[in-house]
C-alpha atoms as an extended CHARMM CRD file, in Angstrom:
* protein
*
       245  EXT
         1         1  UNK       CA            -11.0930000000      163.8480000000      154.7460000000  PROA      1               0.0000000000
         2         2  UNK       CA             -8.5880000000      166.3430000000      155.4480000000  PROA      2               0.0000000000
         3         3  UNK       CA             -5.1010000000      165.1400000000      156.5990000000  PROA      3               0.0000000000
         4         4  UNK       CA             -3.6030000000      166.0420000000      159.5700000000  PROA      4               0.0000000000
         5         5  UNK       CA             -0.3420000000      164.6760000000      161.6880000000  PROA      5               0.0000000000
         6         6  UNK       CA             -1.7160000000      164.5590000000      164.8330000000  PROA      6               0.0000000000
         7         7  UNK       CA             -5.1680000000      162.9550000000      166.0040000000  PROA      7               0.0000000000
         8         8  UNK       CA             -6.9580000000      164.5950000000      169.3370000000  PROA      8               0.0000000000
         9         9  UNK       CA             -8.9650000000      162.2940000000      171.2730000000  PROA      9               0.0000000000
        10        10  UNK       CA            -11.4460000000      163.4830000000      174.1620000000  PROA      10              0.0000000000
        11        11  UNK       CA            -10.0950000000      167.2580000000      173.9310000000  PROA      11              0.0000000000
        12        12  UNK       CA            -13.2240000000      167.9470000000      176.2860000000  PROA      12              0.0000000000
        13        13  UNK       CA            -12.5590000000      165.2260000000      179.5120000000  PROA      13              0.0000000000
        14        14  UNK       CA            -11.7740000000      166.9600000000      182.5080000000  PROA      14              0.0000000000
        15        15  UNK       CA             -9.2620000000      164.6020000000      183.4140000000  PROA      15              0.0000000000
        16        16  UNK       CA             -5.3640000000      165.8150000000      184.4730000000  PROA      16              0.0000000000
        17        17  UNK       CA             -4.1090000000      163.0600000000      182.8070000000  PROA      17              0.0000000000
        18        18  UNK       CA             -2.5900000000      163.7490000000      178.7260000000  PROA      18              0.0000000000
        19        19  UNK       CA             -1.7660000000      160.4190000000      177.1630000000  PROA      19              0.0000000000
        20        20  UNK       CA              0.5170000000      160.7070000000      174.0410000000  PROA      20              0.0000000000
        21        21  UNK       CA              1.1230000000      158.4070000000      171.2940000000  PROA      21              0.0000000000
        22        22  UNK       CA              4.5960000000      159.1560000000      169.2880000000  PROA      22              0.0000000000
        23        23  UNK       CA              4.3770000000      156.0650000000      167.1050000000  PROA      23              0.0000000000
        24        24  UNK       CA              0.6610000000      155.3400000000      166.7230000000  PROA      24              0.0000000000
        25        25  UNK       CA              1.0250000000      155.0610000000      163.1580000000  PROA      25              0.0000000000
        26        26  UNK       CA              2.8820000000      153.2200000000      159.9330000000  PROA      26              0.0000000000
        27        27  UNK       CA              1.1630000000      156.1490000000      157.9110000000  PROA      27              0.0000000000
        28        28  UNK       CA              3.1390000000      157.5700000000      154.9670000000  PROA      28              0.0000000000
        29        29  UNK       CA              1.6350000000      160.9400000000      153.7830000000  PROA      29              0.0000000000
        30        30  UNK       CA              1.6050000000      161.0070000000      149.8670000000  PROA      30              0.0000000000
        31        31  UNK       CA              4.0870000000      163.5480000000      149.4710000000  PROA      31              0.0000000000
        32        32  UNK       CA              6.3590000000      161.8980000000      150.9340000000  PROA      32              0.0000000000
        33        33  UNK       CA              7.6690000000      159.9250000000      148.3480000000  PROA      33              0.0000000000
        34        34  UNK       CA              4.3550000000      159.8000000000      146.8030000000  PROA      34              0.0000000000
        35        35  UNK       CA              3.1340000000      157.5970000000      150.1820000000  PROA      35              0.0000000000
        36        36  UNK       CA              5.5750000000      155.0750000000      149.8010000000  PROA      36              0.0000000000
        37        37  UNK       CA              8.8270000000      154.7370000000      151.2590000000  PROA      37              0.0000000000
        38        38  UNK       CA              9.7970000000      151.7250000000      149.0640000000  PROA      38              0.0000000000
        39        39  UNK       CA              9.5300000000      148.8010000000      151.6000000000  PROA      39              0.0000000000
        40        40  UNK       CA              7.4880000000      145.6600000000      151.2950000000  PROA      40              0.0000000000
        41        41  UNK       CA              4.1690000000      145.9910000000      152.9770000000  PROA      41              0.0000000000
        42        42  UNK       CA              5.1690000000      143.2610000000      155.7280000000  PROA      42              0.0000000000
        43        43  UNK       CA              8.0500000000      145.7980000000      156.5950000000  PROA      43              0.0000000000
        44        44  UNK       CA              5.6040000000      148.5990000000      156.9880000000  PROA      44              0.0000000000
        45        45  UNK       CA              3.4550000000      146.5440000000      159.4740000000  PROA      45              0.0000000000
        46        46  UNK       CA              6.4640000000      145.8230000000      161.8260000000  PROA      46              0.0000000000
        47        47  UNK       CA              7.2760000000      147.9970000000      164.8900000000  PROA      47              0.0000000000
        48        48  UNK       CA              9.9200000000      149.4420000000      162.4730000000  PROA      48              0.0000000000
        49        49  UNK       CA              7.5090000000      151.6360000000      161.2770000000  PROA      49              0.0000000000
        50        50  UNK       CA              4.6660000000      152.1160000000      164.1740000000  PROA      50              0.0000000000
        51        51  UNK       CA              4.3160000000      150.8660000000      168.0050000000  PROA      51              0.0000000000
        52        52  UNK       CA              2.1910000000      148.2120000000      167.1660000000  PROA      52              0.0000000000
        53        53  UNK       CA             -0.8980000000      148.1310000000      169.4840000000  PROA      53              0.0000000000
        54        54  UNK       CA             -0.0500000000      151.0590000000      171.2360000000  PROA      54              0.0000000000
        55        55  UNK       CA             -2.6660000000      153.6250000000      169.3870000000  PROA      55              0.0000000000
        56        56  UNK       CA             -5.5890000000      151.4480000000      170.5120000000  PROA      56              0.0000000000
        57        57  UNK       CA             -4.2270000000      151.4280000000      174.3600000000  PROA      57              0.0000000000
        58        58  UNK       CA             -3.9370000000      154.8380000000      174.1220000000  PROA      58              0.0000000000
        59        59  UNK       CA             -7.1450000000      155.2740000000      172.6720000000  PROA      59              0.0000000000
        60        60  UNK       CA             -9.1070000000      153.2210000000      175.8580000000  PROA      60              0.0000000000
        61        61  UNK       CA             -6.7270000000      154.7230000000      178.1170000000  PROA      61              0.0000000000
        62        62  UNK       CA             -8.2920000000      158.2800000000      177.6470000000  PROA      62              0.0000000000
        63        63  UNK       CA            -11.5490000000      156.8800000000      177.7680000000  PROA      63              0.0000000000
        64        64  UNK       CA            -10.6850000000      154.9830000000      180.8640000000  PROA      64              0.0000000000
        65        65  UNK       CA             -9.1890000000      157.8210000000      182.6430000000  PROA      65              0.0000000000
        66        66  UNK       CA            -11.7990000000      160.4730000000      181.4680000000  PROA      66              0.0000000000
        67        67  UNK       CA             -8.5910000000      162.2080000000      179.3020000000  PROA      67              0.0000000000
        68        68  UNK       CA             -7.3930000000      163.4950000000      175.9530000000  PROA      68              0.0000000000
        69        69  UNK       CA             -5.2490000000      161.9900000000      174.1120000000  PROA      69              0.0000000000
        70        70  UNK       CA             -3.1390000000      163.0870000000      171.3920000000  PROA      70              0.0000000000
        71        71  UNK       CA             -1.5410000000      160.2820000000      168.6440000000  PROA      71              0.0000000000
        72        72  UNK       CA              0.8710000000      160.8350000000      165.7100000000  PROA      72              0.0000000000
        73        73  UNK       CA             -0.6210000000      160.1350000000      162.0030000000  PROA      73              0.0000000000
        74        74  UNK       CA              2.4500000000      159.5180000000      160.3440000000  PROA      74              0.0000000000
        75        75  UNK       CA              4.9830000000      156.7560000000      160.2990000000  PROA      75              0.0000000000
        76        76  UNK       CA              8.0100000000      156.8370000000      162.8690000000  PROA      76              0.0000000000
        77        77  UNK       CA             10.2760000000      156.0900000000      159.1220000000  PROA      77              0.0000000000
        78        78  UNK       CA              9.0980000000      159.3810000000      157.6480000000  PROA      78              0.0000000000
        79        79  UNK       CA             10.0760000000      161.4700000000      161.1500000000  PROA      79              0.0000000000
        80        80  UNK       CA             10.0220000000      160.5850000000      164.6540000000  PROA      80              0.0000000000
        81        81  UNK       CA              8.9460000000      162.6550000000      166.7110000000  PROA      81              0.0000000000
        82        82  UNK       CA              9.7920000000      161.3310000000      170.0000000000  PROA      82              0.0000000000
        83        83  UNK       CA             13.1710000000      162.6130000000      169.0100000000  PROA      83              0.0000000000
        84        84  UNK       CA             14.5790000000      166.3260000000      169.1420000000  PROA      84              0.0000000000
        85        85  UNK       CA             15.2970000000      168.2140000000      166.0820000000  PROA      85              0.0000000000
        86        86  UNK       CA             18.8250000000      167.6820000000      166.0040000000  PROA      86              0.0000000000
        87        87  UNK       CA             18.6590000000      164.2470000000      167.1230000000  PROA      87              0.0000000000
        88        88  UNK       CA             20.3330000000      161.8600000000      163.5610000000  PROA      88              0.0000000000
        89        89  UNK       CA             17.8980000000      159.5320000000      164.5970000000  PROA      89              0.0000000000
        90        90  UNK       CA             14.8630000000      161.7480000000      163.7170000000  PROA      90              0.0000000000
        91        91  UNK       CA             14.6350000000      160.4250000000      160.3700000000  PROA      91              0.0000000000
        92        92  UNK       CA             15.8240000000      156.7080000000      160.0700000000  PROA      92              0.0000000000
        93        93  UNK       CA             17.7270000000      154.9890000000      156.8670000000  PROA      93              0.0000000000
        94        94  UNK       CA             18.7090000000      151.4430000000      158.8330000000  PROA      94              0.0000000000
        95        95  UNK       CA             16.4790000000      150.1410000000      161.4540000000  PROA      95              0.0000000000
        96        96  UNK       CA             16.8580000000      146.8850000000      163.1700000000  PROA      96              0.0000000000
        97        97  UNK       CA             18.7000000000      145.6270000000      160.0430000000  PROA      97              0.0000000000
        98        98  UNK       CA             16.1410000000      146.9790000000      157.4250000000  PROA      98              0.0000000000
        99        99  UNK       CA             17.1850000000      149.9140000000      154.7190000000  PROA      99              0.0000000000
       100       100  UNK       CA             15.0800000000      152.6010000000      154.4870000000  PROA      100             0.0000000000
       101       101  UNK       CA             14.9750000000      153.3650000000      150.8300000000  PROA      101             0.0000000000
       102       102  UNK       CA             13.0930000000      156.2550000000      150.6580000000  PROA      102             0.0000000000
       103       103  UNK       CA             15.3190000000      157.7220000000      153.3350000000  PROA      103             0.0000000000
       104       104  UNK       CA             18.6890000000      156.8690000000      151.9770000000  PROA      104             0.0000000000
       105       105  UNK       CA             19.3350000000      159.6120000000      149.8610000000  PROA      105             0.0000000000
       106       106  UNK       CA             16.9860000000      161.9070000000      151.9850000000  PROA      106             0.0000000000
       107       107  UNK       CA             18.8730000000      165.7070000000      152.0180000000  PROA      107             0.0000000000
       108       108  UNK       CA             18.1960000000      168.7640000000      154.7460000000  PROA      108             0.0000000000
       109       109  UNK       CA             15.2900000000      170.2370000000      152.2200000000  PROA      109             0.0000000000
       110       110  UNK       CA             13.7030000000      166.8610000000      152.6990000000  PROA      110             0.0000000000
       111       111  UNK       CA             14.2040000000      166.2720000000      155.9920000000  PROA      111             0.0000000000
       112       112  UNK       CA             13.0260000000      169.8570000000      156.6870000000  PROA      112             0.0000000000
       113       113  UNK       CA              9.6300000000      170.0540000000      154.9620000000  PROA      113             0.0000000000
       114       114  UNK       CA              8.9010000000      166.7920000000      157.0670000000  PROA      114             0.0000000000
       115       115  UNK       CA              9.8540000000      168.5800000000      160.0080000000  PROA      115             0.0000000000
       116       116  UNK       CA              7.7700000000      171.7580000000      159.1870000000  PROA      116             0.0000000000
       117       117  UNK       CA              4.8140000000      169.5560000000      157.3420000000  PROA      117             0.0000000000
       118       118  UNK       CA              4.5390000000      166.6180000000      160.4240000000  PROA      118             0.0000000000
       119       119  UNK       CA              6.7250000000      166.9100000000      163.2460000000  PROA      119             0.0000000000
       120       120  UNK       CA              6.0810000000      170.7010000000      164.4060000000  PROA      120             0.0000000000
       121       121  UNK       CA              2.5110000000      170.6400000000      163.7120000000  PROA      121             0.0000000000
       122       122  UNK       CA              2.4980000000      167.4750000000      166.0510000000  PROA      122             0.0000000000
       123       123  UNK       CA              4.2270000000      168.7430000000      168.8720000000  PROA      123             0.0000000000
       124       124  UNK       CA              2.1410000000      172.3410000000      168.7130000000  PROA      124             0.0000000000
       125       125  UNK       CA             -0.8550000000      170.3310000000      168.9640000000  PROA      125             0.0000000000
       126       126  UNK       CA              0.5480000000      168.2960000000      171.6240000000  PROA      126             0.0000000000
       127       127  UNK       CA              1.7400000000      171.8870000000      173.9060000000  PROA      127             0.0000000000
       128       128  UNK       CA             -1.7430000000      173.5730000000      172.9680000000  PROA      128             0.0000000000
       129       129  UNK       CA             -3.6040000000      170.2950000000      174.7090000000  PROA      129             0.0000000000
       130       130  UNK       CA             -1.2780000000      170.5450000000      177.4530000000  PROA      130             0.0000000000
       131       131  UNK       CA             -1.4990000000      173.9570000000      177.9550000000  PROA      131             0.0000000000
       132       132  UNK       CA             -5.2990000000      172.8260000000      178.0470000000  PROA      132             0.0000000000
       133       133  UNK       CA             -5.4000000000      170.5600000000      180.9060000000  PROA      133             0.0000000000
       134       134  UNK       CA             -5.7710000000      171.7870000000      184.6170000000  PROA      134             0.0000000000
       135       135  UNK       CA             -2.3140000000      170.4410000000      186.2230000000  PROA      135             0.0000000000
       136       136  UNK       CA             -1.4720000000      167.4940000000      183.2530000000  PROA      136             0.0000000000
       137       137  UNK       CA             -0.2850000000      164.7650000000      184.1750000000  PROA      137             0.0000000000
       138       138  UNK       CA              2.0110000000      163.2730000000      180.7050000000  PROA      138             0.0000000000
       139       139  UNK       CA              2.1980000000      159.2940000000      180.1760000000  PROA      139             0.0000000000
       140       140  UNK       CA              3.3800000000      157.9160000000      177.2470000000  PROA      140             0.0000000000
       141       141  UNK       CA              2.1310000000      155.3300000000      175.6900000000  PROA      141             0.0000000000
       142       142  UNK       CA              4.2120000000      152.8050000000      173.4470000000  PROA      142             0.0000000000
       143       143  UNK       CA              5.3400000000      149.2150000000      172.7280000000  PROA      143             0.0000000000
       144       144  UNK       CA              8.1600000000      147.1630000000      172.2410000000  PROA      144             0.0000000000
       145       145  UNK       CA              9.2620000000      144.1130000000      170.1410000000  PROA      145             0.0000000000
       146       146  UNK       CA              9.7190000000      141.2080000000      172.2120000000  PROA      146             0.0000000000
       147       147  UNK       CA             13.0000000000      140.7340000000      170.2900000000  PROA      147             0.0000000000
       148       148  UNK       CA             15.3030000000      143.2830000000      167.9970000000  PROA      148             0.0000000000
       149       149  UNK       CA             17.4890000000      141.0260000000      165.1860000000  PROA      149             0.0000000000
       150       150  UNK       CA             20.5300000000      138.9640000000      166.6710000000  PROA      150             0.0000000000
       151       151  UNK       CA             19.2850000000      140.1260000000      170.0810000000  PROA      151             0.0000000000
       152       152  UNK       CA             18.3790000000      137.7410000000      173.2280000000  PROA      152             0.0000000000
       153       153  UNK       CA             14.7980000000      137.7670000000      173.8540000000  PROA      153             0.0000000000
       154       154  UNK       CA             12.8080000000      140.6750000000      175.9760000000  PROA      154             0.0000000000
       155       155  UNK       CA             11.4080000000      139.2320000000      179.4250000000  PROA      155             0.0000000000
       156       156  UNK       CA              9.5220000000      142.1650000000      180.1530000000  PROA      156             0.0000000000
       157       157  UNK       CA              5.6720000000      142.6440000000      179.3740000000  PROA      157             0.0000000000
       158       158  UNK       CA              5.9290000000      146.1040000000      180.7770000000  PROA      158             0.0000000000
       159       159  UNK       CA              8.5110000000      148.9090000000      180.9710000000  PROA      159             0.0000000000
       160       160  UNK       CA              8.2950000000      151.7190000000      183.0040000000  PROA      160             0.0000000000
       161       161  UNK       CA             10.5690000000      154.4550000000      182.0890000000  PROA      161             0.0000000000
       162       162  UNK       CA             11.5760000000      157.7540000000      183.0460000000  PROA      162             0.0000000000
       163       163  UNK       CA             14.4810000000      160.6030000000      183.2230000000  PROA      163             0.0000000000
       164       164  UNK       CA             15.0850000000      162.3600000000      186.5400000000  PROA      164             0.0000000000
       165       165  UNK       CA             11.6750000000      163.4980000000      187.3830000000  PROA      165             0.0000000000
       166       166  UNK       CA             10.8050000000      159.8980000000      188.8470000000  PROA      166             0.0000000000
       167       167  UNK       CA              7.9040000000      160.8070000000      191.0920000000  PROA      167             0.0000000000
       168       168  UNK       CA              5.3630000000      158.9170000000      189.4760000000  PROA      168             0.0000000000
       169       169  UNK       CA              7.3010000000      155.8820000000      187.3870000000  PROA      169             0.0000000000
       170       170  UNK       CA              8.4880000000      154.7650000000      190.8690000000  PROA      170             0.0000000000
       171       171  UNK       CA              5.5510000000      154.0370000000      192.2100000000  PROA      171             0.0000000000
       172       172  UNK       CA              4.1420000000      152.7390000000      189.0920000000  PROA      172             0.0000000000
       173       173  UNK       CA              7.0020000000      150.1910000000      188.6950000000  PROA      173             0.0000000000
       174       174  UNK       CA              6.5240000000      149.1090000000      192.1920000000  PROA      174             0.0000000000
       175       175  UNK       CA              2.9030000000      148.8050000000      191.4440000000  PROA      175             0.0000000000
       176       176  UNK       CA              3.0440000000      147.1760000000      188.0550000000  PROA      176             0.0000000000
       177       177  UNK       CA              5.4670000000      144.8690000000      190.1290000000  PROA      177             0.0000000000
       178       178  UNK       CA              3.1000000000      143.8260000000      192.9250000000  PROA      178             0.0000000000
       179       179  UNK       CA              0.4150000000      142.7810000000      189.8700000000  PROA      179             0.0000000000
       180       180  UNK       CA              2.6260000000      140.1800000000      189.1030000000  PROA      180             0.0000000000
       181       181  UNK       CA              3.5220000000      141.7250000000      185.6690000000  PROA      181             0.0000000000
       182       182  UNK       CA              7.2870000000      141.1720000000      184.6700000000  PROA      182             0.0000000000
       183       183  UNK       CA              8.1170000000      145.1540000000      184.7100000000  PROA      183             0.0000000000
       184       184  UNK       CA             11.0620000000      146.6500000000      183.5200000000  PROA      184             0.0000000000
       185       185  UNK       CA             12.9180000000      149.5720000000      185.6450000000  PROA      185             0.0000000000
       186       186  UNK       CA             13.9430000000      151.4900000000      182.4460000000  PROA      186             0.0000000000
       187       187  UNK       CA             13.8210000000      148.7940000000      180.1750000000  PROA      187             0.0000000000
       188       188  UNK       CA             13.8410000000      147.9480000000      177.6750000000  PROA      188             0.0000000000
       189       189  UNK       CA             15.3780000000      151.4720000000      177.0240000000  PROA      189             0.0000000000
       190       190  UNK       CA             16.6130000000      153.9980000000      178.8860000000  PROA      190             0.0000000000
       191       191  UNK       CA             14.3120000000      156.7400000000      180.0780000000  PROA      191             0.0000000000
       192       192  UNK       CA             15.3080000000      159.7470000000      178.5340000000  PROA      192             0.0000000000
       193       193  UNK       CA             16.5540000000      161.5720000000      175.5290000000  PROA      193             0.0000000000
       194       194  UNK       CA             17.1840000000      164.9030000000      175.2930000000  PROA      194             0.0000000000
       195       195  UNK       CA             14.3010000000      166.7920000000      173.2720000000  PROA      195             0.0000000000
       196       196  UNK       CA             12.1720000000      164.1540000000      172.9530000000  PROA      196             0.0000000000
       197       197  UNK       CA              8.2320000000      164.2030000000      173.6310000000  PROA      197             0.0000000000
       198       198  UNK       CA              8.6880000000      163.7470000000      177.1530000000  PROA      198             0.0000000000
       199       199  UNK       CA             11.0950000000      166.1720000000      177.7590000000  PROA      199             0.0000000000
       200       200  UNK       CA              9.4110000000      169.1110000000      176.1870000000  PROA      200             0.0000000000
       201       201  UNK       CA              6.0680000000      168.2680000000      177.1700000000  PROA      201             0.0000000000
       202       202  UNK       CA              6.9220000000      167.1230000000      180.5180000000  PROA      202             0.0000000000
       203       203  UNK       CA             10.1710000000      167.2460000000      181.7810000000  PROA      203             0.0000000000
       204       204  UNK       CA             10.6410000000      171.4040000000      181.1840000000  PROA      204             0.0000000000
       205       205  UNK       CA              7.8080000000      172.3430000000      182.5200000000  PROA      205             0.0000000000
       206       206  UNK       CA              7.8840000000      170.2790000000      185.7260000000  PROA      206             0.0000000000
       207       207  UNK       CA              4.7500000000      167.7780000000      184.9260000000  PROA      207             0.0000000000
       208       208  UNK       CA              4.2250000000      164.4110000000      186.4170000000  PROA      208             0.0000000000
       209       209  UNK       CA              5.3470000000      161.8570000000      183.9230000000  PROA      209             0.0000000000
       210       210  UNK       CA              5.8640000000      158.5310000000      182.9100000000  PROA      210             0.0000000000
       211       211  UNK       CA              6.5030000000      155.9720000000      179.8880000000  PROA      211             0.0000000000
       212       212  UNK       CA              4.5320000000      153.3320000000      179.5780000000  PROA      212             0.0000000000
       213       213  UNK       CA              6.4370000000      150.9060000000      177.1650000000  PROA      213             0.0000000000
       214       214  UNK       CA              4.3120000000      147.2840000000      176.2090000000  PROA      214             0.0000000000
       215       215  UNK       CA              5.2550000000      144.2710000000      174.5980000000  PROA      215             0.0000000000
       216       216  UNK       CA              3.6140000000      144.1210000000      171.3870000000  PROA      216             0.0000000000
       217       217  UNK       CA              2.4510000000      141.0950000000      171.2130000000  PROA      217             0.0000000000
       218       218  UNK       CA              0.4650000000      141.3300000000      174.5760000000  PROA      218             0.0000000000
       219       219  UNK       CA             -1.7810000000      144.1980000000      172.9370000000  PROA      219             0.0000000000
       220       220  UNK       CA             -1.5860000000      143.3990000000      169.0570000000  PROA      220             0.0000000000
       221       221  UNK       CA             -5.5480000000      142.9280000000      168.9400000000  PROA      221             0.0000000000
       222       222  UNK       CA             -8.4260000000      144.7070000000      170.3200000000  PROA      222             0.0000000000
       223       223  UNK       CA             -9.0710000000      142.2860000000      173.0960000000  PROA      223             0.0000000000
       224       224  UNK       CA             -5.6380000000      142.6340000000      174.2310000000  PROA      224             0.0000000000
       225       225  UNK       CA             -5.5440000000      146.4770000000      174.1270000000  PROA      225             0.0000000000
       226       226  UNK       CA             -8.9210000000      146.4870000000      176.0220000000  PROA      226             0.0000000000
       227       227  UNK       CA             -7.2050000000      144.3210000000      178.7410000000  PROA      227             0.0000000000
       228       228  UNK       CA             -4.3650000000      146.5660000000      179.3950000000  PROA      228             0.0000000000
       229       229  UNK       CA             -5.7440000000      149.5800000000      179.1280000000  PROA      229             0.0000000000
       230       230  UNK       CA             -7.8560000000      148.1630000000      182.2270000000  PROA      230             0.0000000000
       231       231  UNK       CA             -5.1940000000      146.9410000000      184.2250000000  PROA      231             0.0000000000
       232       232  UNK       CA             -3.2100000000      150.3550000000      183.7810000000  PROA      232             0.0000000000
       233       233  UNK       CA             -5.9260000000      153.1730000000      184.0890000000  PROA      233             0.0000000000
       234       234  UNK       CA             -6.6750000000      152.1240000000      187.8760000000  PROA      234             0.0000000000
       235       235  UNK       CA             -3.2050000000      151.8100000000      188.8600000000  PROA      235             0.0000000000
       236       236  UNK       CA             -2.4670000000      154.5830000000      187.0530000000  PROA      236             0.0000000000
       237       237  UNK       CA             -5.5180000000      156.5310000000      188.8610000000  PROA      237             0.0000000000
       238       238  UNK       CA             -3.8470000000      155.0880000000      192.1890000000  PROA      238             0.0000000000
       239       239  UNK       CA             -0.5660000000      156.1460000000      192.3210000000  PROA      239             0.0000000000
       240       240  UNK       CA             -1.5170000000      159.8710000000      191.5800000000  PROA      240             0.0000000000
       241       241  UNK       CA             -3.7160000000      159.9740000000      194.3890000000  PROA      241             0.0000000000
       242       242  UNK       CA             -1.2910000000      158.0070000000      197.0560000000  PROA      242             0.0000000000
       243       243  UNK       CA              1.9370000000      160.3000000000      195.3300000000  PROA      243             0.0000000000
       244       244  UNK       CA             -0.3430000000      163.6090000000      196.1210000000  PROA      244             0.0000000000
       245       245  UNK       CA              1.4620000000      165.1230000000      192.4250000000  PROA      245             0.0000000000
């Protein structure tokens, strides 16, 4: 089978909504390094390298909400791309106290070809679908440790983020709010940075948005994706009929 960075789910559904997936991955393409980026495999399965659980929310989400979906197939550690080009950040060498070895002594050529190789062809793929969909509505789709290294613990089991196009995340916190869930108003993060997947996918061209961040180990198995991908899709559904976007 043929790589590719980017996975397409229901390209076909006739539904407004576009659900992306940054980190839906802890793949390492073998040419990077020859698919290895030199930590332990129990590194590589922490949200260092990949939203854990998100890919599979994502995944029911679209099915849910009759949608396409578009997920990342490469590790967040070889390039993120829910980052902008000139972003240091794009490609990591520390993350929540881990080295990245591979990445240490990474130069511009290297950084480039995974820019041209993963990150591009991702976000082309990504404008192409959106281009695709009738009036798309963007949410974002990712997770969160429940706690970073040294750090106090993370209340939340859902985060609802946004920039200043907050149309739809309102309503969505207030919402997620009156479910009972403990939801985070831009939290655990802030909302925005400039030239990430939101922005140029959303954001610049004036499409509904929101990030949907989850606590990992709420959707870590199947049964747990499956359970929020059913609480969100109706809400979801909801709030862009009541908001009239």
């Amino acid at each position: 089978m043929t790589y590719t960075p980017f996975e397409i789910c229901g390209a076909e559904r006739p539904g407004r909504w576009l659900i992306g997936c940054d980190h839906a991955t802890n793949i390492v393409p073998d040419w990077v390094h020859g698919g290895d980026l030199g930590l332990p495999e129990a590194d590589m399965g922490r949200h260092i390298a990949y939203d854990i659980g998100a890919a599979g929310v994502t995944r029911k989400l679209s099915e849910l909400l009759n949608s396409p979906a578009i997920l990342s197939q490469f590790s967040r550690l070889v390039c993120d791309p829910n980052r902008g080009e000139d972003d240091p950040t794009i490609m990591m060498r520390l993350y929540d106290g881990t080295i990245i070895p591979a990445n240490r002594n990474a130069d511009a050529a290297e950084i480039e070809e995974r820019l041209q190789r993963l990150y591009r062809p991702y976000h082309a793929a990504y404008a192409d679908l959106a281009n695709k969909v009738r009036d798309p509505v963007i949410c974002a789709i990712h997770s969160f440790t429940p706690r970073l290294r040294g750090r106090h613990p993370r209340p939340w089991e859902v985060g609802v983020l946004y920039a200043d196009d907050n149309r739809l995340a309102l309503p969505l916190l207030e919402a997620s709010r009156a479910q009972g869930w403990c939801t985070g108003d831009n939290e655990p993060y802030a909302g925005h940075l400039p030239g990430d997947a939101v922005d140029r996918h959303a954001l610049q061209h004036g499409r509904p948005n929101v990030l949907i961040e989850l606590r990992q180990d709420l959707i870590a198995d199947d049964a747990g994706q499956a359970l929020w991908a059913s609480r969100l899709a109706p809400i979801l559904m909801d709030v862009l009929a009541r908001t009239g976007l």
